Coordinates of C-alpha atoms and ligand atoms in Angstrom, one line a residue:
M1 CA 42.9 -3.1 -7.5
S2 CA 39.4 -3.7 -4.7
I3 CA 38.3 -7.0 -5.1
F4 CA 34.5 -5.9 -3.8
P5 CA 32.8 -6.4 -7.0
T6 CA 31.2 -3.4 -8.4
L7 CA 27.4 -4.1 -9.2
T8 CA 26.2 -0.8 -10.0
D9 CA 23.5 -0.5 -12.7
K10 CA 21.9 -4.6 -12.0
T11 CA 19.1 -5.6 -10.6
Y12 CA 18.9 -8.4 -7.5
V13 CA 15.7 -9.6 -5.7
V14 CA 16.4 -10.0 -1.9
M15 CA 13.7 -12.1 -0.7
G16 CA 12.7 -12.3 3.1
I17 CA 13.8 -10.2 5.0
A18 CA 11.3 -9.6 8.4
N19 CA 13.7 -7.8 10.3
K20 CA 17.4 -6.3 10.8
R21 CA 18.5 -9.8 12.1
S22 CA 16.9 -11.7 8.8
I23 CA 20.2 -12.6 7.3
A24 CA 18.2 -11.8 3.8
W25 CA 18.8 -8.0 5.4
A26 CA 22.6 -8.7 5.6
I27 CA 22.8 -9.8 2.2
A28 CA 21.0 -6.8 0.7
K29 CA 22.8 -4.1 2.7
T30 CA 25.6 -6.0 1.7
L31 CA 24.4 -5.7 -2.5
D32 CA 23.5 -1.6 -1.4
E33 CA 26.9 -1.6 -1.0
A34 CA 28.8 -2.8 -4.1
G35 CA 26.0 -0.5 -6.2
A36 CA 23.1 -2.8 -7.0
K37 CA 19.8 -1.9 -7.5
L38 CA 17.2 -3.6 -4.8
V39 CA 13.8 -4.8 -5.4
L40 CA 12.7 -6.3 -1.9
T41 CA 10.4 -8.5 -1.2
Y42 CA 7.9 -9.1 1.5
A43 CA 4.9 -11.8 2.4
A44 CA 1.8 -9.8 2.9
E45 CA 1.1 -5.8 3.4
R46 CA 1.4 -5.5 7.2
F47 CA 5.0 -6.3 6.9
K48 CA 5.4 -3.3 4.4
S49 CA 5.6 -0.6 6.6
G50 CA 8.7 -2.5 9.0
L51 CA 10.4 -2.9 5.4
E52 CA 10.3 0.8 4.1
S53 CA 11.8 2.0 7.5
L54 CA 14.8 -0.7 6.8
A55 CA 14.7 0.2 3.0
G56 CA 15.6 3.3 4.3
E57 CA 18.5 3.0 6.1
L58 CA 20.0 2.2 2.4
K59 CA 22.5 4.2 0.0
Q60 CA 20.7 3.5 -2.8
E61 CA 16.4 3.6 -3.5
A62 CA 14.9 -0.2 -3.5
I63 CA 11.7 -0.9 -5.0
L64 CA 9.5 -2.8 -2.2
L65 CA 7.2 -5.3 -3.2
E66 CA 4.8 -8.1 -1.6
C67 CA 5.0 -11.9 -2.7
D68 CA 3.4 -14.6 -1.0
V69 CA 5.6 -17.2 -2.0
T70 CA 2.7 -19.7 -1.4
N71 CA 0.8 -18.0 -4.6
D72 CA 2.0 -19.2 -8.1
E73 CA -0.1 -16.2 -9.9
A74 CA 1.9 -13.6 -6.9
I75 CA 5.4 -14.9 -7.9
E76 CA 4.5 -13.8 -11.6
M77 CA 2.6 -11.2 -10.8
T78 CA 6.1 -9.8 -9.0
F79 CA 8.6 -10.7 -11.5
R80 CA 6.7 -9.1 -14.3
S81 CA 6.6 -6.1 -12.2
I82 CA 10.6 -6.4 -11.6
H83 CA 11.2 -6.7 -14.5
E84 CA 8.6 -3.9 -16.0
E85 CA 10.1 -1.5 -13.4
A86 CA 13.9 -2.0 -13.4
G87 CA 14.9 -4.3 -16.3
E88 CA 17.0 -7.7 -16.5
I89 CA 17.2 -9.7 -13.2
Q90 CA 21.0 -10.0 -12.2
G91 CA 20.3 -12.5 -9.3
I92 CA 17.9 -13.5 -6.2
A93 CA 18.3 -13.8 -2.7
H94 CA 15.5 -16.9 -1.5
S95 CA 16.1 -16.6 2.3
I96 CA 12.2 -18.0 2.8
A97 CA 11.3 -20.7 5.1
F98 CA 8.6 -21.6 7.4
A99 CA 7.1 -24.4 9.8
D100 CA 5.2 -24.6 12.3
K101 CA 6.9 -24.3 15.4
E102 CA 4.9 -27.2 17.1
A103 CA 6.8 -29.3 14.3
L104 CA 10.3 -28.3 15.2
R105 CA 10.3 -29.8 19.3
G106 CA 9.9 -33.6 19.9
E107 CA 9.1 -36.3 18.4
F108 CA 9.7 -35.9 14.6
S109 CA 7.0 -38.1 13.3
E110 CA 4.7 -36.4 15.7
M111 CA 3.8 -34.0 12.1
T112 CA 0.7 -33.8 10.6
R113 CA 0.7 -34.3 6.9
G114 CA -0.5 -30.5 6.9
Q115 CA 2.6 -29.5 8.8
F116 CA 4.6 -31.2 6.3
A117 CA 3.0 -30.2 3.1
Q118 CA 3.0 -26.9 4.5
A119 CA 6.5 -26.7 5.4
L120 CA 8.1 -28.6 2.2
D121 CA 5.9 -25.5 -0.3
I122 CA 7.5 -22.4 1.9
S123 CA 10.6 -24.1 2.1
A124 CA 11.2 -25.9 -1.0
Y125 CA 9.6 -26.0 -4.0
S126 CA 9.1 -21.8 -3.6
L127 CA 12.7 -21.8 -5.5
T128 CA 11.3 -23.4 -8.0
A129 CA 8.1 -21.4 -8.0
V130 CA 9.8 -18.3 -7.9
V131 CA 13.4 -19.2 -10.2
K132 CA 10.7 -20.7 -13.0
A133 CA 9.1 -17.0 -12.6
A134 CA 11.9 -14.9 -13.1
K135 CA 13.0 -17.4 -16.6
P136 CA 11.6 -14.5 -18.9
Y137 CA 13.6 -11.7 -17.3
F138 CA 16.7 -13.0 -15.8
A139 CA 20.3 -11.8 -17.3
S140 CA 22.6 -13.6 -19.2
D141 CA 24.7 -14.5 -16.8
A142 CA 22.5 -14.5 -13.7
S143 CA 22.7 -15.5 -10.3
V144 CA 20.0 -17.3 -7.1
I145 CA 21.4 -18.4 -4.1
T146 CA 19.5 -20.1 -1.2
L147 CA 19.5 -20.5 2.5
T148 CA 20.1 -23.9 3.7
Y149 CA 20.8 -25.4 6.7
L150 CA 23.1 -28.8 8.1
G151 CA 20.1 -29.9 9.5
G152 CA 18.9 -31.2 6.1
E153 CA 22.0 -33.7 5.8
R154 CA 22.2 -34.7 9.1
V155 CA 20.2 -35.4 12.1
V156 CA 20.3 -32.1 14.3
P157 CA 18.0 -31.9 17.2
N158 CA 14.6 -30.8 17.3
Y159 CA 15.2 -28.9 13.4
N160 CA 12.7 -32.2 12.4
L161 CA 10.7 -31.0 9.8
M162 CA 13.1 -27.9 8.4
G163 CA 15.2 -30.8 8.3
V164 CA 12.9 -32.7 5.7
A165 CA 12.9 -29.2 3.9
K166 CA 16.2 -28.2 3.9
A167 CA 16.9 -31.5 2.2
A168 CA 14.6 -31.3 -0.6
L169 CA 16.1 -27.6 -0.7
D170 CA 19.2 -28.9 -1.3
S171 CA 18.5 -31.4 -4.2
S172 CA 16.5 -28.7 -6.3
V173 CA 19.1 -26.6 -6.1
K174 CA 21.1 -29.5 -7.6
Y175 CA 18.0 -29.7 -10.3
L176 CA 17.9 -26.2 -10.9
A177 CA 21.6 -25.6 -11.4
N178 CA 21.4 -28.2 -14.6
E179 CA 18.6 -27.0 -15.7
Y180 CA 19.3 -23.5 -16.0
G181 CA 23.5 -24.2 -16.5
P182 CA 23.1 -24.0 -20.2
H183 CA 21.1 -20.7 -19.9
G184 CA 23.9 -19.0 -17.8
V185 CA 22.1 -19.2 -14.7
R186 CA 24.0 -20.3 -11.8
V187 CA 21.9 -21.8 -8.5
N188 CA 23.4 -22.0 -5.6
A189 CA 22.9 -22.7 -1.8
I190 CA 24.4 -21.1 1.3
S191 CA 24.5 -23.3 4.1
A192 CA 24.7 -21.3 7.5
G193 CA 25.5 -21.5 10.8
P194 CA 23.1 -21.0 13.6
I195 CA 22.4 -17.5 13.7
R196 CA 19.7 -15.8 15.8
T197 CA 16.6 -14.6 14.4
L198 CA 13.1 -14.6 13.9
S199 CA 13.0 -18.2 12.1
A200 CA 15.6 -19.6 14.6
K201 CA 13.3 -18.9 17.4
G202 CA 10.8 -21.7 16.2
V203 CA 13.3 -24.1 16.7
G204 CA 13.2 -26.6 20.0
D205 CA 16.4 -25.5 22.3
F206 CA 17.9 -23.6 19.6
N207 CA 20.7 -22.1 22.5
S208 CA 21.8 -25.5 23.2
I209 CA 23.1 -25.7 18.6
L210 CA 24.8 -22.4 19.2
S211 CA 26.6 -23.5 22.2
E212 CA 27.7 -26.9 20.7
L213 CA 28.5 -25.1 17.8
E214 CA 30.7 -22.3 19.8
Q215 CA 32.7 -25.6 21.5
K216 CA 32.8 -27.8 18.9
A217 CA 33.3 -26.2 15.2
P218 CA 37.0 -25.5 14.0
L219 CA 37.0 -21.8 14.1
R220 CA 35.5 -21.7 18.0
R221 CA 32.8 -19.1 17.6
N222 CA 29.4 -18.4 15.6
V223 CA 29.0 -16.4 12.1
S224 CA 27.4 -13.5 11.4
A225 CA 24.6 -12.6 9.2
D226 CA 27.1 -10.5 7.3
E227 CA 29.7 -13.2 7.0
V228 CA 27.0 -15.3 5.4
A229 CA 26.0 -12.2 3.3
S230 CA 30.4 -12.1 2.2
T231 CA 29.6 -15.8 0.8
G232 CA 26.0 -14.3 -0.7
L233 CA 27.7 -11.4 -2.2
F234 CA 31.3 -13.7 -4.2
L235 CA 28.0 -16.3 -5.1
L236 CA 25.2 -13.3 -6.5
S237 CA 28.2 -11.6 -8.4
G238 CA 30.9 -12.6 -11.3
M239 CA 33.2 -13.9 -8.4
G240 CA 31.5 -16.9 -8.3
S241 CA 30.9 -17.3 -12.4
G242 CA 32.3 -21.1 -11.8
V243 CA 30.4 -22.3 -9.4
T244 CA 26.5 -24.0 -9.7
G245 CA 24.8 -26.5 -8.2
E246 CA 27.2 -25.8 -4.6
V247 CA 26.2 -25.9 -1.4
I248 CA 28.6 -23.5 0.6
H249 CA 28.8 -23.7 4.2
V250 CA 29.7 -21.0 5.9
D251 CA 29.6 -22.1 9.9
S252 CA 33.0 -22.1 11.5
G253 CA 33.6 -25.9 9.6
Y254 CA 31.1 -27.3 12.6
H255 CA 30.2 -29.8 9.2
I256 CA 33.3 -30.8 8.7
L257 CA 32.5 -33.0 12.6
Ligands
NDP301 P1 13.8 -14.5 9.6 O1 12.6 -15.0 10.2 O2 14.4 -13.4 9.4 O3 13.4 -15.0 7.9 C1 12.7 -15.4 7.0 C2 11.5 -15.4 6.2 O4 10.6 -16.1 5.5 C3 10.5 -13.9 6.7 O5 11.2 -12.4 5.8 C4 9.3 -14.6 6.5 O6 8.3 -13.6 6.2 C5 9.5 -15.3 4.8 N1 8.4 -16.0 4.3 C6 7.8 -17.4 5.5 N2 6.5 -17.6 5.0 C7 6.4 -16.7 3.6 C8 5.8 -16.2 2.3 N3 5.0 -17.8 2.4 N4 6.5 -16.0 1.6 C9 7.0 -14.7 1.5 N5 8.1 -14.9 2.8 C10 7.8 -15.9 3.2 O7 15.2 -16.0 9.6 P2 16.1 -16.3 8.3 O8 16.7 -15.0 7.9 O9 17.2 -17.1 10.3 O10 15.8 -16.9 7.4 C11 16.1 -17.0 6.4 C12 16.6 -18.4 5.7 O11 17.7 -18.6 6.4 C13 15.9 -19.4 6.0 O12 15.4 -20.4 4.6 C14 16.1 -20.2 6.6 O13 15.4 -21.6 7.1 C15 17.6 -20.2 6.7 N6 18.9 -20.2 7.7 C16 18.6 -19.7 8.5 C17 19.5 -20.0 9.8 C18 19.7 -19.7 11.3 O14 19.8 -20.1 12.2 N7 19.0 -18.3 11.4 C19 20.2 -21.2 9.5 C20 20.9 -21.6 7.9 C21 19.5 -21.6 7.5 P3 7.8 -12.8 7.3 O15 8.0 -13.5 8.2 O16 7.4 -11.7 6.7 O17 6.3 -13.9 6.8

């Protein structure tokens, strides 16, 4: 008997594929492998063609929709369209974050009010906005995941403003899990170890974060986006049916140090 879950005919929304290095892309490939029907969202029209060519690599044909998570109307419209085109929503992978890279280096308190508001809006509030918009369309045992980082639990050099955003995101996961649990919907976060992606490039001296983990983490190596995606599959499928409000660390064990 295979323990690999079968997600045939189940609709999953994956938000946050910028390119093939994106953690969201690894999640999309894993869900596709399991037979899921995918809806991939992108932030703006200029990202559409790149995503179209990536989506061409998937086994199943995916639905592509624009969704800028700073715009509530756009989010609501996106989820209405998803429901119309693909029926009930079995799960969502929210893999979205943004902060002005000037606020991801140097002194923490040098950030501005505007940088703070923007980072918290896109990186933390957007999860709640998305879950709220999807509420009428969730399957009775739906599952939502988001991506977080250790820098929200403790100080990581240069992570600065994004650390505060991740702390807000981690807390949102717990409040959402508590509110949506009675409806059968689970909400969890994966705290990924550092992975070289477009967003990660914005964090000052990211290479030191990678090499520190490689030298000190129990497994003495960095993790891959595919390893994060396997945990995503566990949480998004029935395999994780008893887990909600959790932050699972996929970081070679670095967080225990
Ligand atoms: P990517 O840059 O590949 O993904 C970030 C995504 O966020 C992009 O697709 C970007 O879209 C999207 N995004 C930003 N602003 C908006 C917006 N207004 N509306 C919609 N989408 C938006 O990087 P990662 O894969 O690394 O990041 C995914 C998640 O994983 C983030 O939450 C990140 O903090 C988290 N994470 C990453 C780690 C790492 O080391 N890489 C470690 C731990 C967590 P676009 O580029 O099209 O604007």
